[in-house]
Amino acid sequence: MTPWYHKTTIYQIYPRSFFDSNGDGVGDLRGVIQKLDYVKELGFESVWLSPFFTSPQRDFGYDISDYRNVAPEYGTLDDALELIEEVHKRGMRIVFDMVMNHTSDEHPWFRESRASRDNPKADWYIWRDKPTNWNSLPGGSGWYYAPERGQYYWASFLSFQPDLNYRNPEVKRIMLDTVRFWLAKGVDGFRLDVFNAIYKDEAFRDNPFSPRFIPTENDPSGFFQQAKYNLNLPESFEFAREFRAACDEFGERLSLGEVSGSRATIRKYLGGTRNDGLTLVFDFAMLNFRFDADYFRRLLLDLEAAYPDPFMPVYVFSNHDRRRSMTRLGGDVRKAKLLAMFQLTARGVPCMYYGEEIGMTDLTMPFASALDPVPHKYKYIPRFIFDLLGLTINRDEARTPMQWDATREAGFSSAKKTWLPVHPNYSEINAAAQSQATSSLWNAVRQLLKLRSRETALHAGSLNLIESLPSNVLGYARVSEDERVHILLNFDRAPVQFPCADGDCLFKLNENDRAAGGICALGPFGGIILKNPIP
Ligand code: GLC
């Protein structure tokens, strides 16, 4: 039996940008509650919310100062509990974002820890007399001097996000108890922030040299060193099992790791052959997809090999840290529909970022005025260099408010000024307009989600590639006990015809896409789904 967390579909909500219910320009939990019917109607089965816990918001919630409470601009603890209830009322699941690796430097634990070398929390963070050569994830040393102790603390991300010390059993216990606190309140699982950084080398050895300068998704070595002693330690793989065991106390709960490293490495977070570690991991290399059939064929083959049953891959093309997929696709709606069709029919859990269903694009904004702290680290490097490398440094660009309709502020807020500007393309790109237009991306996503939930082969079947297709056509079969579904996708701007098995058409992207009489004809970037084809 496939567990629910391997069959589900995930919609990521960045609460700050989803819907502002009280007119202060910032999205909030009551706003999310008000828009749950939208997510339900669209057809997602789970929602994941980026953090809304108490936080000074220097990294917009990824710097938590109280894990058991809600930041006032997002609402109250009662709102969070009501949100859980409202999601469940609609038959959906709710996934929270748990930042296990670090707290805010304003967390009372850190304030106490930094005050002296001998307070009760002195060992709750990672303190050293002498820094190692390790680089932080965004680059540059991650060691910061605290004059109170005359020592340095380690921060994997930014200076105000000190890493917790998981070698201290009390820290581990209190963090796992926090997880249990939310599980007991009904939360169905967690997305786990920078889970690959949890443990650091016990002996604090210096990282060895690497010729690499720019880290990538599948090789976090960079800035001329291998990330050997600060990332992906065996203790972190082991901790994934402990985390899973805590979740299992509450039944089938989802745990989705934000990790990076080679496939062989990140696969270790899933545990042994029985998948007794995290239930899922992101495999982020695909965020930099190339839009052609070969790329997606290779991706399917690689992920099928890396995550065979009882494991499950995750398919993700956008999130709050990266370029939106529609920006990568140059705003071409036909391509976005084909990408969605791939994502929602492949064997894996699809994870879509709010606004991806309507093709929202990034809004280019200058580094100097960025609210995101990351670009300030890089403000002396000309932007075109990052653009050439395809890197989004200013994450504000992918976090602009959800475009609900064509009214002012895209229907996101009644405030005069929203926390980030609304993308000016909202009058054309918005949910209200697209839900009216049958040929919209929104409608394609909705139909595909409904189909996926309905057809066992699509949410729980195995996957085999269909061979001997034209070079820019990708085809695969999803097969369950009593059902076989063929998915055929044309990645070319030219129409294509090829021999195929006939079956009942469950879905097609364009009017003219068809399969009959042993011939499949797909228009530019066309696609078709056939049920029970007879070979
Ligand atoms: C993760 C989050 C990102 C955050 C960072 C530090 O990568 O996705 O938004 O800034 O961790 O917590």
Coordinates of C-alpha atoms and ligand atoms in Angstrom, one line a residue:
M1 CA 0.0 0.0 0.0
T2 CA 1.4 3.4 -1.0
P3 CA 1.4 5.7 2.0
W4 CA -0.5 9.0 1.5
Y5 CA 2.7 11.1 1.6
H6 CA 3.9 9.3 -1.5
K7 CA 0.7 9.8 -3.4
T8 CA 0.0 13.4 -2.5
T9 CA 0.3 16.6 -4.4
I10 CA 1.8 19.7 -2.6
Y11 CA 1.1 23.4 -3.0
Q12 CA 3.7 25.6 -1.4
I13 CA 2.3 28.8 0.2
Y14 CA 4.6 31.6 1.2
P15 CA 2.2 33.1 3.8
R16 CA 3.6 36.6 3.5
S17 CA 2.6 36.8 -0.1
F18 CA -0.5 34.7 -0.4
F19 CA -3.4 36.8 0.9
D20 CA -3.6 39.8 3.2
S21 CA -6.8 39.5 5.3
N22 CA -6.3 42.6 7.5
G23 CA -5.0 45.2 5.0
D24 CA -1.5 45.7 6.4
G25 CA 0.2 44.8 3.2
V26 CA 1.5 41.5 4.5
G27 CA -0.2 38.1 3.9
D28 CA -1.4 36.3 7.0
L29 CA -2.8 33.0 8.3
R30 CA -6.4 34.2 8.1
G31 CA -5.7 35.1 4.5
V32 CA -4.5 31.5 3.9
I33 CA -7.7 30.2 5.6
Q34 CA -9.8 32.4 3.3
K35 CA -8.1 31.0 0.2
L36 CA -8.2 27.3 1.1
D37 CA -11.2 26.8 -1.1
Y38 CA -9.1 28.1 -4.0
V39 CA -6.4 25.5 -3.3
K40 CA -9.1 22.8 -2.9
E41 CA -10.8 23.7 -6.1
L42 CA -7.6 23.7 -8.0
G43 CA -7.2 20.1 -6.7
F44 CA -4.0 20.0 -4.5
E45 CA -4.2 17.5 -1.7
S46 CA -1.6 19.0 0.6
V47 CA -0.4 22.5 1.4
W48 CA 3.0 23.4 2.7
L49 CA 3.4 26.8 4.4
S50 CA 6.8 28.5 4.7
P51 CA 7.4 29.5 8.3
F52 CA 5.0 31.8 10.2
F53 CA 6.4 31.3 13.7
T54 CA 7.6 34.2 15.9
S55 CA 10.6 35.7 14.2
P56 CA 12.4 39.1 13.8
Q57 CA 11.8 38.4 10.1
R58 CA 15.4 39.2 9.0
D59 CA 15.1 36.1 6.8
F60 CA 11.3 36.3 6.6
G61 CA 10.6 33.5 9.1
Y62 CA 13.6 31.2 8.5
D63 CA 15.0 32.9 11.6
I64 CA 12.7 31.7 14.4
S65 CA 12.7 33.1 17.9
D66 CA 9.8 30.9 19.3
Y67 CA 8.9 27.6 17.6
R68 CA 5.6 27.3 19.4
N69 CA 4.0 30.6 18.6
V70 CA 3.0 32.7 15.6
A71 CA 4.5 36.0 14.5
P72 CA 1.9 38.8 15.2
E73 CA 1.9 40.0 11.6
Y74 CA 0.7 36.5 10.5
G75 CA -1.8 36.0 13.4
T76 CA -2.1 34.0 16.5
L77 CA -1.6 30.5 17.7
D78 CA -5.4 30.1 17.5
D79 CA -5.3 31.1 13.9
A80 CA -2.7 28.4 13.3
L81 CA -4.9 25.8 15.0
E82 CA -7.9 26.9 13.0
L83 CA -5.9 26.7 9.8
I84 CA -5.0 23.0 10.6
E85 CA -8.7 22.4 11.3
E86 CA -9.9 24.1 8.1
V87 CA -7.4 22.3 5.9
H88 CA -8.6 19.0 7.4
K89 CA -12.3 19.9 7.0
R90 CA -11.6 20.1 3.3
G91 CA -10.0 16.7 3.2
M92 CA -6.5 18.1 2.6
R93 CA -3.3 17.8 4.6
I94 CA -1.1 20.5 6.1
V95 CA 2.7 20.5 6.1
F96 CA 4.6 23.0 8.3
D97 CA 8.1 24.2 7.7
M98 CA 10.5 23.2 10.5
V99 CA 13.8 25.0 10.7
M100 CA 15.7 22.5 12.8
N101 CA 19.3 23.6 11.9
H102 CA 19.3 27.1 13.4
T103 CA 17.3 29.6 15.4
S104 CA 17.3 33.4 15.2
D105 CA 20.0 35.2 17.2
E106 CA 17.1 36.8 19.0
H107 CA 15.9 33.4 20.3
P108 CA 16.1 33.4 24.2
W109 CA 18.3 30.2 23.9
F110 CA 20.9 32.0 21.9
R111 CA 20.8 35.2 24.0
E112 CA 21.5 33.0 27.0
S113 CA 24.1 30.9 25.2
R114 CA 26.1 33.9 24.0
A115 CA 26.1 35.7 27.4
S116 CA 28.9 33.6 29.0
R117 CA 30.9 30.4 28.6
D118 CA 29.3 28.7 31.6
N119 CA 25.5 29.4 31.5
P120 CA 23.0 26.4 31.2
K121 CA 22.7 26.9 27.5
A122 CA 26.4 27.6 26.8
D123 CA 26.7 24.4 24.8
W124 CA 23.3 24.8 22.9
Y125 CA 25.0 26.4 19.9
I126 CA 28.4 25.7 18.2
W127 CA 31.1 27.7 19.9
R128 CA 34.9 27.7 19.1
D129 CA 37.9 29.6 20.2
K130 CA 39.3 29.4 16.7
P131 CA 37.3 29.3 13.5
T132 CA 37.7 26.5 11.0
N133 CA 38.1 27.4 7.3
W134 CA 34.4 26.4 6.6
N135 CA 32.3 28.5 4.3
S136 CA 28.7 29.3 5.0
L137 CA 26.0 28.2 2.4
P138 CA 25.7 31.7 0.8
G139 CA 29.6 32.0 0.8
G140 CA 32.1 33.5 3.0
S141 CA 33.1 32.3 6.5
G142 CA 30.2 31.3 8.7
W143 CA 32.0 32.0 12.0
Y144 CA 31.1 35.2 13.9
Y145 CA 32.8 36.6 16.9
A146 CA 30.8 37.2 20.1
P147 CA 32.8 39.5 22.5
E148 CA 30.7 38.4 25.5
R149 CA 32.3 35.0 25.3
G150 CA 35.5 35.8 23.4
Q151 CA 34.5 33.0 21.0
Y152 CA 33.1 32.4 17.6
Y153 CA 29.7 30.8 16.8
W154 CA 28.9 28.9 13.6
A155 CA 26.0 29.9 11.3
S156 CA 25.5 27.8 8.2
F157 CA 23.3 30.4 6.5
L158 CA 23.5 34.1 7.7
S159 CA 25.1 35.6 10.8
F160 CA 21.8 36.1 12.6
Q161 CA 20.9 32.4 12.2
P162 CA 23.2 30.6 14.6
D163 CA 23.3 26.7 14.2
L164 CA 22.0 24.6 17.1
N165 CA 24.3 22.0 18.6
Y166 CA 22.7 18.6 18.0
R167 CA 25.5 16.9 19.8
N168 CA 23.9 18.2 22.9
P169 CA 21.2 15.7 23.8
E170 CA 19.0 18.4 25.4
V171 CA 18.9 20.4 22.2
K172 CA 17.9 17.3 20.2
R173 CA 15.2 16.4 22.7
I174 CA 13.7 19.9 22.8
M175 CA 13.7 20.2 19.0
L176 CA 12.1 16.8 18.6
D177 CA 9.6 17.7 21.3
T178 CA 8.7 20.8 19.3
V179 CA 8.1 18.6 16.3
R180 CA 5.8 16.4 18.6
F181 CA 4.1 19.6 19.8
W182 CA 2.9 20.4 16.3
L183 CA 2.2 16.8 15.4
A184 CA -0.1 16.5 18.4
K185 CA -1.9 19.5 17.1
G186 CA -2.7 17.6 13.9
V187 CA 0.0 18.8 11.5
D188 CA 0.5 16.2 8.8
G189 CA 4.2 16.6 8.4
F190 CA 7.1 19.0 7.8
R191 CA 9.3 20.4 5.1
L192 CA 12.8 20.5 6.8
D193 CA 14.9 23.5 6.2
V194 CA 18.7 22.9 5.3
F195 CA 18.5 19.4 6.8
N196 CA 21.9 18.6 5.3
A197 CA 23.6 21.1 7.6
I198 CA 22.4 19.7 10.9
Y199 CA 25.6 18.0 12.1
K200 CA 29.1 19.4 11.8
D201 CA 32.4 17.5 12.2
E202 CA 33.0 16.7 15.9
A203 CA 36.7 17.3 15.6
F204 CA 36.2 20.6 13.6
R205 CA 38.7 19.6 10.9
D206 CA 39.3 22.1 8.1
N207 CA 37.6 21.4 4.8
P208 CA 39.9 20.2 2.0
F209 CA 40.6 22.2 -1.1
S210 CA 38.4 22.0 -4.2
P211 CA 38.9 23.7 -7.5
R212 CA 35.2 24.5 -7.7
F213 CA 34.1 28.1 -7.1
I214 CA 30.3 28.0 -7.6
P215 CA 28.4 25.3 -5.6
T216 CA 25.6 23.5 -7.5
E217 CA 22.6 21.6 -6.3
N218 CA 24.3 18.2 -6.6
D219 CA 27.7 19.3 -5.4
P220 CA 27.7 21.8 -2.5
S221 CA 31.5 22.1 -2.7
G222 CA 32.4 25.6 -3.8
F223 CA 34.3 28.8 -3.0
F224 CA 37.4 26.5 -3.4
Q225 CA 36.6 24.0 -0.8
Q226 CA 34.9 20.6 -0.4
A227 CA 32.0 20.9 2.0
K228 CA 33.3 17.7 3.7
Y229 CA 33.1 18.6 7.3
N230 CA 30.1 20.9 7.5
L231 CA 27.5 19.3 5.3
N232 CA 26.0 15.8 4.8
L233 CA 27.6 14.1 7.8
P234 CA 26.8 10.5 8.6
E235 CA 25.2 11.8 11.8
S236 CA 22.8 13.8 9.8
F237 CA 21.6 10.7 7.9
E238 CA 21.2 9.0 11.2
F239 CA 19.3 11.9 12.6
A240 CA 16.8 11.6 9.7
R241 CA 15.9 8.2 11.2
E242 CA 15.4 9.7 14.6
F243 CA 13.2 12.4 13.1
R244 CA 11.2 9.8 11.3
A245 CA 10.7 7.8 14.4
A246 CA 9.3 10.9 16.2
C247 CA 6.9 11.4 13.4
D248 CA 5.9 7.7 13.3
E249 CA 4.6 8.0 16.9
F250 CA 1.7 9.9 15.4
G251 CA 1.0 7.7 12.4
E252 CA 1.8 8.3 8.8
R253 CA 3.3 11.8 8.7
L254 CA 5.3 13.4 5.9
S255 CA 8.9 14.6 6.2
L256 CA 10.4 16.3 3.2
G257 CA 14.1 17.2 3.5
E258 CA 15.6 20.3 1.9
V259 CA 19.0 18.8 1.2
S260 CA 21.7 19.1 -1.5
G261 CA 24.4 16.9 -2.7
S262 CA 24.9 14.1 -5.2
R263 CA 21.8 11.8 -5.6
A264 CA 23.7 9.0 -3.8
T265 CA 24.2 11.4 -0.9
I266 CA 20.8 12.8 -0.6
R267 CA 19.3 9.4 -1.0
K268 CA 20.9 8.5 2.4
Y269 CA 18.4 10.8 4.2
L270 CA 15.7 8.4 3.2
G271 CA 17.2 5.7 5.4
G272 CA 17.7 2.0 4.5
T273 CA 16.0 -0.2 2.0
R274 CA 12.7 0.1 3.9
N275 CA 12.7 3.9 3.8
D276 CA 13.0 4.4 7.5
G277 CA 14.5 7.9 7.2
L278 CA 12.7 11.0 5.8
T279 CA 9.8 10.1 3.7
L280 CA 10.9 12.4 0.8
V281 CA 13.8 14.6 -0.2
F282 CA 14.0 17.4 -2.8
D283 CA 16.3 16.7 -5.7
F284 CA 16.9 20.3 -6.7
A285 CA 19.1 19.8 -9.8
M286 CA 15.9 19.8 -11.8
L287 CA 15.2 23.5 -10.8
N288 CA 17.7 24.2 -13.6
F289 CA 15.9 22.1 -16.2
R290 CA 16.5 22.4 -19.9
F291 CA 13.3 22.4 -21.8
D292 CA 13.6 19.4 -24.2
A293 CA 12.5 15.8 -24.3
D294 CA 16.0 14.4 -23.7
Y295 CA 16.4 16.4 -20.5
F296 CA 13.1 15.1 -19.0
R297 CA 13.7 11.5 -20.3
R298 CA 17.1 11.5 -18.5
L299 CA 15.5 13.0 -15.4
L300 CA 12.9 10.3 -15.3
L301 CA 15.5 7.5 -15.8
D302 CA 17.8 9.0 -13.1
L303 CA 15.0 9.5 -10.6
E304 CA 13.5 6.1 -11.2
A305 CA 16.9 4.6 -10.6
A306 CA 17.6 6.7 -7.5
Y307 CA 14.1 6.4 -5.9
P308 CA 12.7 3.0 -6.7
D309 CA 9.7 1.7 -4.7
P310 CA 9.4 2.0 -1.7
F311 CA 11.0 5.4 -2.2
M312 CA 9.4 8.2 -4.2
P313 CA 10.9 11.2 -6.0
V314 CA 9.7 14.8 -5.7
Y315 CA 9.2 16.9 -8.8
V316 CA 9.7 20.6 -8.2
F317 CA 10.5 23.4 -10.6
S318 CA 10.0 26.6 -8.5
N319 CA 10.2 27.7 -4.9
H320 CA 10.7 30.8 -2.7
D321 CA 14.5 30.7 -3.2
R322 CA 14.8 30.2 -6.9
R323 CA 13.8 31.6 -10.3
R324 CA 10.2 30.8 -11.1
S325 CA 9.8 28.1 -13.8
M326 CA 7.8 30.5 -16.0
T327 CA 10.7 33.0 -16.0
R328 CA 13.0 30.1 -17.0
L329 CA 10.5 29.3 -19.8
G330 CA 10.5 32.9 -21.1
G331 CA 6.8 33.3 -20.3
D332 CA 5.7 30.7 -22.9
V333 CA 2.3 29.4 -21.6
R334 CA 2.4 26.4 -24.0
K335 CA 5.7 25.3 -22.4
A336 CA 4.4 25.9 -18.9
K337 CA 1.4 23.6 -19.6
L338 CA 3.7 20.9 -21.0
L339 CA 5.9 21.2 -17.9
A340 CA 2.9 20.9 -15.6
M341 CA 1.7 17.9 -17.5
F342 CA 5.0 16.2 -17.0
Q343 CA 5.2 17.2 -13.3
L344 CA 1.7 16.0 -12.6
T345 CA 1.9 12.7 -14.4
A346 CA 5.4 11.5 -13.6
R347 CA 5.9 9.0 -10.8
G348 CA 6.6 11.3 -7.9
V349 CA 5.2 13.8 -5.5
P350 CA 4.7 17.1 -7.4
C351 CA 5.4 20.3 -5.4
M352 CA 4.1 23.5 -7.0
Y353 CA 4.9 27.0 -5.7
Y354 CA 2.0 29.5 -5.3
G355 CA 1.3 31.3 -8.5
E356 CA 3.0 28.6 -10.6
E357 CA -0.4 27.4 -11.6
I358 CA -1.1 30.8 -13.4
G359 CA 2.5 31.2 -14.7
M360 CA 3.6 34.1 -12.4
T361 CA 7.0 35.3 -13.3
D362 CA 9.9 36.9 -11.3
L363 CA 9.9 40.7 -11.0
T364 CA 13.4 42.1 -11.5
M365 CA 14.4 44.4 -8.7
P366 CA 17.6 46.1 -7.8
F367 CA 19.9 44.4 -5.2
A368 CA 20.4 47.6 -3.3
S369 CA 16.8 47.9 -2.2
A370 CA 16.2 44.2 -1.7
L371 CA 14.4 43.1 1.5
D372 CA 16.0 39.7 1.2
P373 CA 19.3 39.7 3.1
V374 CA 21.2 37.5 0.6
P375 CA 21.7 40.0 -2.2
H376 CA 23.3 42.5 0.2
K377 CA 26.2 40.1 0.6
Y378 CA 26.8 40.3 -3.2
K379 CA 26.0 44.0 -3.9
Y380 CA 29.5 44.7 -5.2
I381 CA 29.2 42.1 -7.9
P382 CA 27.5 43.3 -11.1
R383 CA 24.1 41.7 -11.6
F384 CA 24.7 40.6 -15.1
I385 CA 27.2 38.0 -13.9
F386 CA 24.5 36.3 -11.9
D387 CA 22.1 36.6 -14.8
L388 CA 24.7 34.9 -17.1
L389 CA 25.1 32.1 -14.6
G390 CA 21.3 31.8 -14.3
L391 CA 21.3 32.4 -10.6
T392 CA 18.6 34.3 -8.7
I393 CA 20.3 36.1 -5.9
N394 CA 17.6 38.5 -4.9
R395 CA 14.9 36.1 -3.7
D396 CA 12.3 39.0 -3.4
E397 CA 12.0 38.5 -7.2
A398 CA 10.2 35.2 -6.8
R399 CA 8.2 36.2 -3.8
T400 CA 5.9 38.9 -5.1
P401 CA 2.2 38.8 -4.0
M402 CA -0.1 36.2 -5.4
Q403 CA -2.0 37.6 -8.4
W404 CA -5.6 36.9 -7.6
D405 CA -7.4 39.2 -10.0
A406 CA -7.2 42.4 -12.1
T407 CA -8.2 44.8 -9.3
R408 CA -5.6 47.0 -7.5
E409 CA -2.7 45.2 -5.8
A410 CA -3.9 42.1 -7.8
G411 CA -6.6 41.5 -5.1
F412 CA -3.8 40.5 -2.7
S413 CA -4.3 43.4 -0.2
S414 CA -6.3 46.5 0.4
A415 CA -3.2 48.3 1.7
K416 CA -1.7 51.3 -0.1
K417 CA 1.7 49.6 -0.1
T418 CA 2.3 45.8 -0.1
W419 CA 5.4 44.4 1.5
L420 CA 6.8 43.6 -1.9
P421 CA 5.4 45.2 -5.1
V422 CA 2.9 43.3 -7.1
H423 CA 4.2 42.3 -10.5
P424 CA 2.8 44.7 -13.1
N425 CA 1.7 41.8 -15.3
Y426 CA -1.1 41.0 -12.9
S427 CA -3.8 42.5 -15.1
E428 CA -3.2 39.7 -17.6
I429 CA -1.7 37.0 -15.3
N430 CA -4.2 36.4 -12.5
A431 CA -6.2 33.5 -11.1
A432 CA -9.7 35.0 -11.7
A433 CA -9.0 35.5 -15.4
Q434 CA -7.5 32.1 -15.8
S435 CA -10.2 30.2 -14.0
Q436 CA -12.7 31.7 -16.6
A437 CA -10.6 30.7 -19.6
T438 CA -10.9 27.0 -20.5
S439 CA -7.6 27.0 -22.4
S440 CA -5.6 28.6 -19.5
L441 CA -2.6 27.1 -17.6
W442 CA -4.8 27.2 -14.4
N443 CA -7.4 25.0 -16.1
A444 CA -4.8 22.5 -17.4
V445 CA -3.3 22.2 -13.9
R446 CA -6.7 21.8 -12.4
Q447 CA -7.8 19.1 -14.9
L448 CA -4.5 17.3 -14.5
L449 CA -4.7 17.3 -10.7
K450 CA -8.2 15.9 -10.7
L451 CA -7.2 13.2 -13.2
R452 CA -4.2 12.3 -11.1
S453 CA -6.3 12.0 -7.9
R454 CA -8.8 9.8 -9.7
E455 CA -6.6 7.4 -11.7
T456 CA -4.7 4.9 -9.5
A457 CA -2.1 4.4 -12.3
L458 CA -1.3 8.2 -12.1
H459 CA -0.8 8.5 -8.4
A460 CA 0.4 5.1 -7.4
G461 CA 1.4 3.2 -10.6
S462 CA 4.9 2.3 -11.8
L463 CA 6.6 4.1 -14.7
N464 CA 8.1 2.8 -17.9
L465 CA 9.5 4.8 -20.7
I466 CA 7.9 4.3 -24.2
E467 CA 10.7 3.7 -26.7
S468 CA 11.1 4.5 -30.4
L469 CA 9.5 7.9 -30.4
P470 CA 10.5 11.0 -32.4
S471 CA 13.5 12.7 -30.8
N472 CA 11.7 15.6 -29.2
V473 CA 8.7 13.5 -27.9
L474 CA 8.7 12.0 -24.5
G475 CA 6.4 9.1 -23.7
Y476 CA 5.9 7.0 -20.6
A477 CA 3.4 4.5 -19.3
R478 CA 2.0 4.6 -15.7
V479 CA 0.8 1.2 -14.8
S480 CA -1.2 -0.1 -11.8
E481 CA -2.8 -3.5 -11.2
D482 CA -5.7 -2.9 -13.5
E483 CA -4.9 0.2 -15.4
R484 CA -2.4 1.4 -17.9
V485 CA -2.1 5.1 -18.9
H486 CA 0.2 6.5 -21.6
I487 CA 1.5 10.0 -21.5
L488 CA 2.9 11.5 -24.7
L489 CA 4.5 15.0 -24.7
N490 CA 5.8 17.0 -27.7
F491 CA 8.7 19.2 -26.6
D492 CA 8.9 20.7 -30.0
R493 CA 7.5 23.9 -31.5
A494 CA 6.7 21.9 -34.7
P495 CA 3.8 19.5 -34.8
V496 CA 4.6 15.8 -34.9
Q497 CA 3.0 12.5 -35.9
F498 CA 4.1 9.0 -35.0
P499 CA 2.7 5.5 -34.6
C500 CA 1.1 4.8 -31.2
A501 CA -1.3 2.5 -29.4
D502 CA -4.9 3.7 -29.4
G503 CA -6.8 4.2 -26.1
D504 CA -9.4 6.4 -24.5
C505 CA -8.2 10.0 -24.4
L506 CA -8.3 11.2 -20.8
F507 CA -6.7 14.6 -21.4
K508 CA -5.1 16.7 -24.1
L509 CA -3.3 20.0 -24.1
N510 CA -4.5 21.4 -27.4
E511 CA -7.7 21.0 -29.4
N512 CA -5.9 19.2 -32.2
D513 CA -3.8 16.7 -30.2
R514 CA -5.2 13.3 -31.0
A515 CA -4.5 9.6 -31.2
A516 CA -6.6 7.4 -33.5
G517 CA -6.1 4.7 -36.0
G518 CA -2.6 3.9 -34.6
I519 CA -1.3 7.4 -35.2
C520 CA -0.7 10.1 -32.6
A521 CA -0.7 13.7 -33.8
L522 CA 0.5 16.4 -31.4
G523 CA 0.6 20.1 -32.0
P524 CA 3.4 22.5 -31.0
F525 CA 4.2 21.6 -27.3
G526 CA 1.1 19.3 -27.4
G527 CA 0.4 16.4 -25.1
I528 CA -2.1 13.6 -24.6
I529 CA -3.0 11.1 -22.0
L530 CA -4.5 7.7 -23.1
K531 CA -6.1 5.1 -20.9
N532 CA -5.8 1.4 -21.4
P533 CA -4.1 1.6 -24.9
I534 CA -4.2 -1.7 -26.8
P535 CA -0.7 -2.3 -28.1
Ligands
GLC1 C1 16.5 27.5 3.2 C2 15.2 28.3 2.9 C3 15.6 29.7 2.7 C4 16.3 30.2 3.9 C5 17.5 29.3 4.4 C6 17.9 29.6 5.7 O1 17.3 27.3 2.1 O2 14.5 27.7 1.9 O3 14.6 30.5 2.3 O4 16.8 31.5 3.7 O5 17.2 28.0 4.3 O6 17.0 29.1 6.7

